[in-house]
Short mmCIF file of C-alpha atoms in Angstrom, two decimals:
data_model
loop_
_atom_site.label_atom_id
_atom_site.label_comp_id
_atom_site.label_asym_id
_atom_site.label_seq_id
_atom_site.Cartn_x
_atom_site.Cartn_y
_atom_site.Cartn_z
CA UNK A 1 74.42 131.86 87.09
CA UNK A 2 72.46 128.60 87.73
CA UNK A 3 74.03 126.80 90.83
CA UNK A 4 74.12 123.42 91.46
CA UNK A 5 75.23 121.82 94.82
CA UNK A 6 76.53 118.28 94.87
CA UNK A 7 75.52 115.52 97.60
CA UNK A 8 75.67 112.41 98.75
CA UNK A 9 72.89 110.06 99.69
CA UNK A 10 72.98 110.07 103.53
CA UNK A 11 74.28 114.01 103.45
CA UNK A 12 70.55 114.29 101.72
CA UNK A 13 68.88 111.89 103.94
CA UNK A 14 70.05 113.92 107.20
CA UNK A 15 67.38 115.11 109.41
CA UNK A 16 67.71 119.04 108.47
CA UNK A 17 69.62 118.44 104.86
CA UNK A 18 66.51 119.88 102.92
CA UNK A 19 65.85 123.23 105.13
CA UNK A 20 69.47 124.08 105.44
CA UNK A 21 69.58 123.34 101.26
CA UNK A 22 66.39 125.55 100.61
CA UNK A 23 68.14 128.57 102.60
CA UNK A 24 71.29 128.08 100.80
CA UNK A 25 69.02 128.61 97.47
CA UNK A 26 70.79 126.15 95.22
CA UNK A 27 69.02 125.98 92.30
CA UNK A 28 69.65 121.85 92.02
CA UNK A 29 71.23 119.11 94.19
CA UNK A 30 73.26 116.97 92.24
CA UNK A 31 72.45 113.60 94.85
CA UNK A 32 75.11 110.63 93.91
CA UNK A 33 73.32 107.61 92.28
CA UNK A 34 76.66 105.48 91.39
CA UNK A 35 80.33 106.50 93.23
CA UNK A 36 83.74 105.02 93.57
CA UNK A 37 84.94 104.15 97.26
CA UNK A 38 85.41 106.94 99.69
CA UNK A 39 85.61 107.67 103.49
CA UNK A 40 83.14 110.93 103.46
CA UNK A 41 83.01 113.18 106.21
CA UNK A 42 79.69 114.37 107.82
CA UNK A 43 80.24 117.23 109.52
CA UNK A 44 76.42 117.96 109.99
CA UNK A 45 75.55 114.06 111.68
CA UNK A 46 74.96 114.57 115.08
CA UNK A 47 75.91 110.50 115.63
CA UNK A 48 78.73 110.01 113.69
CA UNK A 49 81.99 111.29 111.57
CA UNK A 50 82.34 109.68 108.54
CA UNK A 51 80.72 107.28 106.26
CA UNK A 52 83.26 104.69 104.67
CA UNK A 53 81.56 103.36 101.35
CA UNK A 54 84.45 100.45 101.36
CA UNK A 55 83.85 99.74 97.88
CA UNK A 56 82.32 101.55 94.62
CA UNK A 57 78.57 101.06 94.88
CA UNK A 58 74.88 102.21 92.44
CA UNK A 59 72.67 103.25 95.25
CA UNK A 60 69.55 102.38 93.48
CA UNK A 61 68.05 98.78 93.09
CA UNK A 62 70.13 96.56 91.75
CA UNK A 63 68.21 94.45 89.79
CA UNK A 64 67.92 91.30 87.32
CA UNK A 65 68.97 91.87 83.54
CA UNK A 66 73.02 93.55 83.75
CA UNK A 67 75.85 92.18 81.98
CA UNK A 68 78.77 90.80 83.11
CA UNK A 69 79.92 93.71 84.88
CA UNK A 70 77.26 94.16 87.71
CA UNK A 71 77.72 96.98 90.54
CA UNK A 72 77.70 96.20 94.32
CA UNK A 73 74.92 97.12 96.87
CA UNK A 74 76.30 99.50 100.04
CA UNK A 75 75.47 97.99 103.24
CA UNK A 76 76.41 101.34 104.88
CA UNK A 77 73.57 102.45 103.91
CA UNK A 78 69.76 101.40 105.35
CA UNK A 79 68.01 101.76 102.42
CA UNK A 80 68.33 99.61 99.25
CA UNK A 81 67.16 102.74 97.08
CA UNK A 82 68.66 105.59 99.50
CA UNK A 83 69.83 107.19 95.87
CA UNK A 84 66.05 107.47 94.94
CA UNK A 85 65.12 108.17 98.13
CA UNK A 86 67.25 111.27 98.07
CA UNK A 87 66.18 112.32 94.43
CA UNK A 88 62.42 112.35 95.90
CA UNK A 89 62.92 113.62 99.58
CA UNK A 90 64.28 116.94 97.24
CA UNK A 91 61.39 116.55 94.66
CA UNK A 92 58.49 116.65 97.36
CA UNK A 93 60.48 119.81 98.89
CA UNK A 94 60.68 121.46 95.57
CA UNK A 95 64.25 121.27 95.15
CA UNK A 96 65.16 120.04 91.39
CA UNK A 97 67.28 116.91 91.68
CA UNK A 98 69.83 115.96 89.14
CA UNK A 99 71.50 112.42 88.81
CA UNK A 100 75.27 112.27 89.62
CA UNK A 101 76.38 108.94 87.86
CA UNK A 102 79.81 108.02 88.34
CA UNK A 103 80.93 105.60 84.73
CA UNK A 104 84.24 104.11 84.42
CA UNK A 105 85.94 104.59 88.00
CA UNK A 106 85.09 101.27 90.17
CA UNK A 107 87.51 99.59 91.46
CA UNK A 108 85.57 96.94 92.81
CA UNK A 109 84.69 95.50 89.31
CA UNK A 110 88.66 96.74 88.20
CA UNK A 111 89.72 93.93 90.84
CA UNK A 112 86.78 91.56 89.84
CA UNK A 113 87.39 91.84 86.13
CA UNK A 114 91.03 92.51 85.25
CA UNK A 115 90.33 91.68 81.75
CA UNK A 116 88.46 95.11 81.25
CA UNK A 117 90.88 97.70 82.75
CA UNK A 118 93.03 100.03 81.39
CA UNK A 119 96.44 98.91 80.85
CA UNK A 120 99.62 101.15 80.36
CA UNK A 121 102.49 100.34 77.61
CA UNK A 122 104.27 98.12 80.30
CA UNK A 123 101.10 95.42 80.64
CA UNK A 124 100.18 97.25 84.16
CA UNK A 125 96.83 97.30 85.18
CA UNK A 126 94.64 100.09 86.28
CA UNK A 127 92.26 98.49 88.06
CA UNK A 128 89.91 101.89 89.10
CA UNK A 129 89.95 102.59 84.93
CA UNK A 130 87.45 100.77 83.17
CA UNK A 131 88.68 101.13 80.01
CA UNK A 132 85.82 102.59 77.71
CA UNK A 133 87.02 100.34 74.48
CA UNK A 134 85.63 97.66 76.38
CA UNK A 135 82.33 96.31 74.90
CA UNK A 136 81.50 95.06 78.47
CA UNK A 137 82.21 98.57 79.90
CA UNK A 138 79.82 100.22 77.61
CA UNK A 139 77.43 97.86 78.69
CA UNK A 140 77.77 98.29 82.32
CA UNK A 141 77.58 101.99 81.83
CA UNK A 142 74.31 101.56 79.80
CA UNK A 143 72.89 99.73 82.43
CA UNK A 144 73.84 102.32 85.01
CA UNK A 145 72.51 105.05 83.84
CA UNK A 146 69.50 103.18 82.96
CA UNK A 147 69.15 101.71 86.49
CA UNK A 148 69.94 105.44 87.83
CA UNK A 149 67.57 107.51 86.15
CA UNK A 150 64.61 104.20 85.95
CA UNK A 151 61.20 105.97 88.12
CA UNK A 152 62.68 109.22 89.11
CA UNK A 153 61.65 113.08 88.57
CA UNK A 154 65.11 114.58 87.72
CA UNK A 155 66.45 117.70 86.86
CA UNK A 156 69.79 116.55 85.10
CA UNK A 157 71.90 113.22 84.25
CA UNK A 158 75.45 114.50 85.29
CA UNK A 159 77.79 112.38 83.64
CA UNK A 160 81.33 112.41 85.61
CA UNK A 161 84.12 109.87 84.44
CA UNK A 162 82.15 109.31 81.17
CA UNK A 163 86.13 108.77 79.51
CA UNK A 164 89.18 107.26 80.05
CA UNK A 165 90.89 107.51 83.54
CA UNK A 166 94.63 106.89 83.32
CA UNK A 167 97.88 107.00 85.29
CA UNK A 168 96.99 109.67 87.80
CA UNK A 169 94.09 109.40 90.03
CA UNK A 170 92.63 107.79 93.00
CA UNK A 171 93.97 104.83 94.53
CA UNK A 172 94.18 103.39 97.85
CA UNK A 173 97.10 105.50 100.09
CA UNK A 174 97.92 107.23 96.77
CA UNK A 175 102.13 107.57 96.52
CA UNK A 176 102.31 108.76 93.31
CA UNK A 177 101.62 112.40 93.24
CA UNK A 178 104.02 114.84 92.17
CA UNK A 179 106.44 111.74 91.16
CA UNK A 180 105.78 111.59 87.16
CA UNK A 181 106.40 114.67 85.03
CA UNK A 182 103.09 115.24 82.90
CA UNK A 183 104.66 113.51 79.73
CA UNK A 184 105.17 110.57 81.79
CA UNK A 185 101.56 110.83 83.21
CA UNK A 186 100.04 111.50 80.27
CA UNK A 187 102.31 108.01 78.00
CA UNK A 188 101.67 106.16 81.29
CA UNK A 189 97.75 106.96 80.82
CA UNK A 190 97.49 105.63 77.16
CA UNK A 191 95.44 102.43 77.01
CA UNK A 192 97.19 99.83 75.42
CA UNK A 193 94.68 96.77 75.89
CA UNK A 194 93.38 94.37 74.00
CA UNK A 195 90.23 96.20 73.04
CA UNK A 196 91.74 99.14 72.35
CA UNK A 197 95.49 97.44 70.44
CA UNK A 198 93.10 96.32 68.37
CA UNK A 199 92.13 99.42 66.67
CA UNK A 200 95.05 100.45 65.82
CA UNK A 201 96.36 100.58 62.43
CA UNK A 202 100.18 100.55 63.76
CA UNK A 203 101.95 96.87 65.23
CA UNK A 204 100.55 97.02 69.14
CA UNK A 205 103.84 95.65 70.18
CA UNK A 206 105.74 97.99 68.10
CA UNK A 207 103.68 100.69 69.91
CA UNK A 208 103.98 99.53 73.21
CA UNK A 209 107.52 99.67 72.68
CA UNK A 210 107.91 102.82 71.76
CA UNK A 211 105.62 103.86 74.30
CA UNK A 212 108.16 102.24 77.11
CA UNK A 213 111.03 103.54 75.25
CA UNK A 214 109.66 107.59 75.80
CA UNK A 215 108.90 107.17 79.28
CA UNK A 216 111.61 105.67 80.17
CA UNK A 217 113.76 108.68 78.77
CA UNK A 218 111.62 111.07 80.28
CA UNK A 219 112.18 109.11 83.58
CA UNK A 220 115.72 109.34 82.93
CA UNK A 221 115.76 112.75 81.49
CA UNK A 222 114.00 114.56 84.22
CA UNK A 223 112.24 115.87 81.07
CA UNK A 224 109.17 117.74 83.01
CA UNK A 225 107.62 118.88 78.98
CA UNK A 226 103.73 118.29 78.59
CA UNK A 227 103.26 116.02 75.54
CA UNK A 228 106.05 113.71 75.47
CA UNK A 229 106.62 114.88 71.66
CA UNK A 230 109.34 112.59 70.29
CA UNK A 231 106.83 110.00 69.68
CA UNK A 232 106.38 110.31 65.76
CA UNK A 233 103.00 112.44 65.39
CA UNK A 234 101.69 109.69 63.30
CA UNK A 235 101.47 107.90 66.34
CA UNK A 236 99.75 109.88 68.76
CA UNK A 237 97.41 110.87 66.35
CA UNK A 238 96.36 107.10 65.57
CA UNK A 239 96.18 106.68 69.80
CA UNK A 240 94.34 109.80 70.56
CA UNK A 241 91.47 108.79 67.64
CA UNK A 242 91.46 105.61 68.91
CA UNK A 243 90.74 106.54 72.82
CA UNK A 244 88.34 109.61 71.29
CA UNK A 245 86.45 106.34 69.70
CA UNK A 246 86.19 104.41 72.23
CA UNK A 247 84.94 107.86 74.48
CA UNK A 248 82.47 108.83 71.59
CA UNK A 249 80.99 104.74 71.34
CA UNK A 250 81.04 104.75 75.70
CA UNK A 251 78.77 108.37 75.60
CA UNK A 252 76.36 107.29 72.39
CA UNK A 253 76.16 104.22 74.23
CA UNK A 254 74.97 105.81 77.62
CA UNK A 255 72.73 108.92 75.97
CA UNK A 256 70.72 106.30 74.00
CA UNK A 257 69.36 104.74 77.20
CA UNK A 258 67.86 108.41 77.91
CA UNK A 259 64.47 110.18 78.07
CA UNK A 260 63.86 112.64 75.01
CA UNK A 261 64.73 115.92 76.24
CA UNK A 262 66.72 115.25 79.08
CA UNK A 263 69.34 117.87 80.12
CA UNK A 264 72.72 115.98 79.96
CA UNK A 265 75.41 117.30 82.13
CA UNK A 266 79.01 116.39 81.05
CA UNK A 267 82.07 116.85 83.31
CA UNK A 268 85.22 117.03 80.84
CA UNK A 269 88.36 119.26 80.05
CA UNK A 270 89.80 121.17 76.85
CA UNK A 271 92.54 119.13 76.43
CA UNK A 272 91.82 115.72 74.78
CA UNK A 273 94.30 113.77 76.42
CA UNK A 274 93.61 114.73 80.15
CA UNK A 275 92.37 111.23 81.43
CA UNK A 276 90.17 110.79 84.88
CA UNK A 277 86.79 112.18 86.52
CA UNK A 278 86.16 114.96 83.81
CA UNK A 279 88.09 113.34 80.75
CA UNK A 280 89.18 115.17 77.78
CA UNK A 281 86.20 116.54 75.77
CA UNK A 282 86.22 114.56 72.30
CA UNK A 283 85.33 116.91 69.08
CA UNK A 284 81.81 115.36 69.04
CA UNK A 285 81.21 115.67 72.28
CA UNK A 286 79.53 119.20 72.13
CA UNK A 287 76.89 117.87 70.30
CA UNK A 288 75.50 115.51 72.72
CA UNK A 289 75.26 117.74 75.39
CA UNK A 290 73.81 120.84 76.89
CA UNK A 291 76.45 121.72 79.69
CA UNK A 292 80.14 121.13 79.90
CA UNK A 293 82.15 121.26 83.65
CA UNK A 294 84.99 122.20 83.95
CA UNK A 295 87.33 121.91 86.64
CA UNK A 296 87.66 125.19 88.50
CA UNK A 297 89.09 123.77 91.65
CA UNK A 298 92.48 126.05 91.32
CA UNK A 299 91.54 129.92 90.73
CA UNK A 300 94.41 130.70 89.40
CA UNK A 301 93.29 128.89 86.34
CA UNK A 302 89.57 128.13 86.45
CA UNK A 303 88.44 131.88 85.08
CA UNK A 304 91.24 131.16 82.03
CA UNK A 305 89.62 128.04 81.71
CA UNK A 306 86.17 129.12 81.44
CA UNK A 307 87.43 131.57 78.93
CA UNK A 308 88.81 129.12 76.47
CA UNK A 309 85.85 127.07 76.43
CA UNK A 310 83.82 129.75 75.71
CA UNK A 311 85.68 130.62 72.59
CA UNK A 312 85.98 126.64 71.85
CA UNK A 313 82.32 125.64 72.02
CA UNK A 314 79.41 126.26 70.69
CA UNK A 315 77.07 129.04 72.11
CA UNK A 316 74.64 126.80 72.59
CA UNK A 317 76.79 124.50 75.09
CA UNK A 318 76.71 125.93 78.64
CA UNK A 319 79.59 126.26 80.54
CA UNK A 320 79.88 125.10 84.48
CA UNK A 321 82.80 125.66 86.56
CA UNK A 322 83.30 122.97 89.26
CA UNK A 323 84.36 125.02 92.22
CA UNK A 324 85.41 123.24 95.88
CA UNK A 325 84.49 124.96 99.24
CA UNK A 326 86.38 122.00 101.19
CA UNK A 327 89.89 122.40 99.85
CA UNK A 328 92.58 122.50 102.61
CA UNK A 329 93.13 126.20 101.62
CA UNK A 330 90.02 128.36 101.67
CA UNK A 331 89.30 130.61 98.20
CA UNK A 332 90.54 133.93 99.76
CA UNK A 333 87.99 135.49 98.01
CA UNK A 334 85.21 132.90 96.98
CA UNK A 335 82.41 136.09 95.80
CA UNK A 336 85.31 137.34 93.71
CA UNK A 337 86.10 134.46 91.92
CA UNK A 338 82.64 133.54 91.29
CA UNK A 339 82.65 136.86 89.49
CA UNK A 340 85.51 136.04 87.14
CA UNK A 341 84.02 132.98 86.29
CA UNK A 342 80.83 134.33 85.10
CA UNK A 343 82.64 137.07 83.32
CA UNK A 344 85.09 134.67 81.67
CA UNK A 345 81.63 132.92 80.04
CA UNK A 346 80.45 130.37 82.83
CA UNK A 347 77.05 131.00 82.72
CA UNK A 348 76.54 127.71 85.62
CA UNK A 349 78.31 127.21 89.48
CA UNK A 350 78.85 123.88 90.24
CA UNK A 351 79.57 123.57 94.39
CA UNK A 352 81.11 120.78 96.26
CA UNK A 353 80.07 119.96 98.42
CA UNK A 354 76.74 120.06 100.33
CA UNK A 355 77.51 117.11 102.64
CA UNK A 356 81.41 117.59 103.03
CA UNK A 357 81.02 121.26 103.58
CA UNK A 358 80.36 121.39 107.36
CA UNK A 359 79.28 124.69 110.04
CA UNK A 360 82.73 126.33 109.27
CA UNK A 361 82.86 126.11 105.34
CA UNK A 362 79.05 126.87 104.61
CA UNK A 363 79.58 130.53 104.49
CA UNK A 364 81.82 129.73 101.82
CA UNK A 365 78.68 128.07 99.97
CA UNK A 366 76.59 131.18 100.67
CA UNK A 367 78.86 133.61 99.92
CA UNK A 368 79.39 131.70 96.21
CA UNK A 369 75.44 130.74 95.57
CA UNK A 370 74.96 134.77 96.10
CA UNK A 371 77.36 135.73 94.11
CA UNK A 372 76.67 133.42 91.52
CA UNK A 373 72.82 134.82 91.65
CA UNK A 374 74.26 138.05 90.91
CA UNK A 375 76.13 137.36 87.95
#
């Protein structure tokens, strides 16, 4: 199995990043060119504890010639290119770097440009969703993988968030978890802006209304089903082709800004209506691509996972499970899992994470890039 270790820019840029990398034997760092906010431990630093990236942020130039959506520079970091400076400390160490790019989660510009977010049946904004139906989204996300990949020696273009997020997902002091039932989560994470009512081929207020109407008796209900499937089928089929659409315009959109022959890396999931960092795969999607992650953050379900896809896509496709060594419960057996994975069809490891992962999880990241390497 091919492994590939995810990183941020100043986990890279740390004084004895690349030796402790090369002993790991990672076959790639994935090194994060544009992210949402976060406060990111660094357990390695020997002069601090965190970095707080306030705001989402493209850690490459920023320069002239983007739309209206343009991203924000970090000032927590030193260097105005410390996402290039990453990709090439790892290039002149002769560790393949890939391009983590980050699409349609910034909050920042969500704030900025309320016009352009995803909006749920009741007219509520989602201000960390840029909503991919947006001609001004597909721009920005153009431009930033562009501006990401623009003078660099890269591996990979991993595309995370290249989709819809919705109802569930990061937000500041999140309070929503484990409140809405998945039907809920998944009617609450239906688009219903301008941009996207206006593909539809049924009345948008009729369909907001009906929309409100099911969540509110699943609310009610205490209904906990998956699909919310009282909605007339004619219905969801007309909203899940138009958000597929709008997904399918957003990635041709993005892969057209690309070098011939570059290995594009797409984080996604089985089921087309899962919204957020690895959206739900469209049917075209496969095409376009030559790996698919998928999350494998929960063993009880990654290997079954793994062996869907596998029997979904086409042989061609690779399959990569995401895998966490930082969750607050350890993998009891990380070497063991690895194994099912690769059994189940996953013929790529995909770690996080090489910065968050500090002195008492990095066995965990040996243990699982030699296992992998066995496999």
């Amino acid at each position: 199995m091919k492994v590939t270790g995810y990183a941020y820019p100043w986990d890279v840029l740390e004084p004895d990043f690349v030796s402790r990398v090369q002993a790991l034997g990672v076959d790639e760092v994935a090194v994060a060119l544009s992210y949402h906010s976060a406060r990111a431990a660094t357990p390695w630093s020997p002069s601090r504890t965190a970095v707080v990236a306030r705001h989402a942020a493209f850690y490459r130039p920023v320069a002239d010639g983007w739309g209206v959506l343009r991203p924000s520079t970090p000032d927590w970091v030193p260097s105005g290119d410390s996402g290039g400076d990453a990709v090439r400390l790892l290039t002149e160490a002769g560790i393949p770097a890939a391009a983590w790019i980050v699409l349609t989660h910034n909050s920042q510009l969500g704030y900025e440009h309320p016009d352009v977010v995803v909006r749920n049946c009741f007219g509520e904004a989602y201000p960390w969703a840029l909503c991919p139906s947006q001609p001004a989204v597909r721009e920005y996300a153009t431009a930033v993988v562009a501006n990401s990949v623009a003078g660099l020696e890269l591996s990979s273009v991993i595309l995370e968030a290249c989709g819809p997020l919705g109802a569930i997902h990061q937000h500041q002091h999140e309070k929503t978890d484990g409140v809405w039932a998945p039907a809920v989560a998944r009617l609450l994470s239906i688009c219903c802006c301008e941009a996207c009512a206006s593909a539809w081929d049924i009345d948008p207020d009729t369909v907001r209304a009906q929309l409100v109407e099911e969540v509110r008796r699943l609310i009610a209900t205490g209904d906990l089903g998956i699909t919310g499937d009282r909605l007339p089928p004619e219905l969801t089929q007309m909203l899940l082709r138009v958000r597929q659409d709008a997904t399918d315009a957003l990635r041709a959109a993005v892969l057209a800004t690309l070098p011939p022959g570059t290995r594009v890396v797409l984080h996604g999931a089985l089921d087309p209506w899962v919204t957020g960092a690895l959206p739900g795969l469209t049917p075209s999607a496969p095409e376009d691509v030559d790996t698919v992650v998928l999350f494998g953050w929960a063993p009880a379900t990654g290997a079954e996972a793994v062996a869907a896809a596998r029997e979904a896509l086409p042989e061609r496709v690779a399959i990569a499970s995401y895998i966490t060594a930082v969750a607050a419960a350890p993998v009891p057996d990380i070497a063991a899992y690895v194994g099912e994975l690769a059994k189940a069809g996953a013929a790529e490891l995909h770690l996080y994470h090489l910065g968050l992962a500090g002195p008492g999880r990095w066995p965990d990241l040996e243990t699982a890039t030699a296992a992998a390497h066995e496999n």
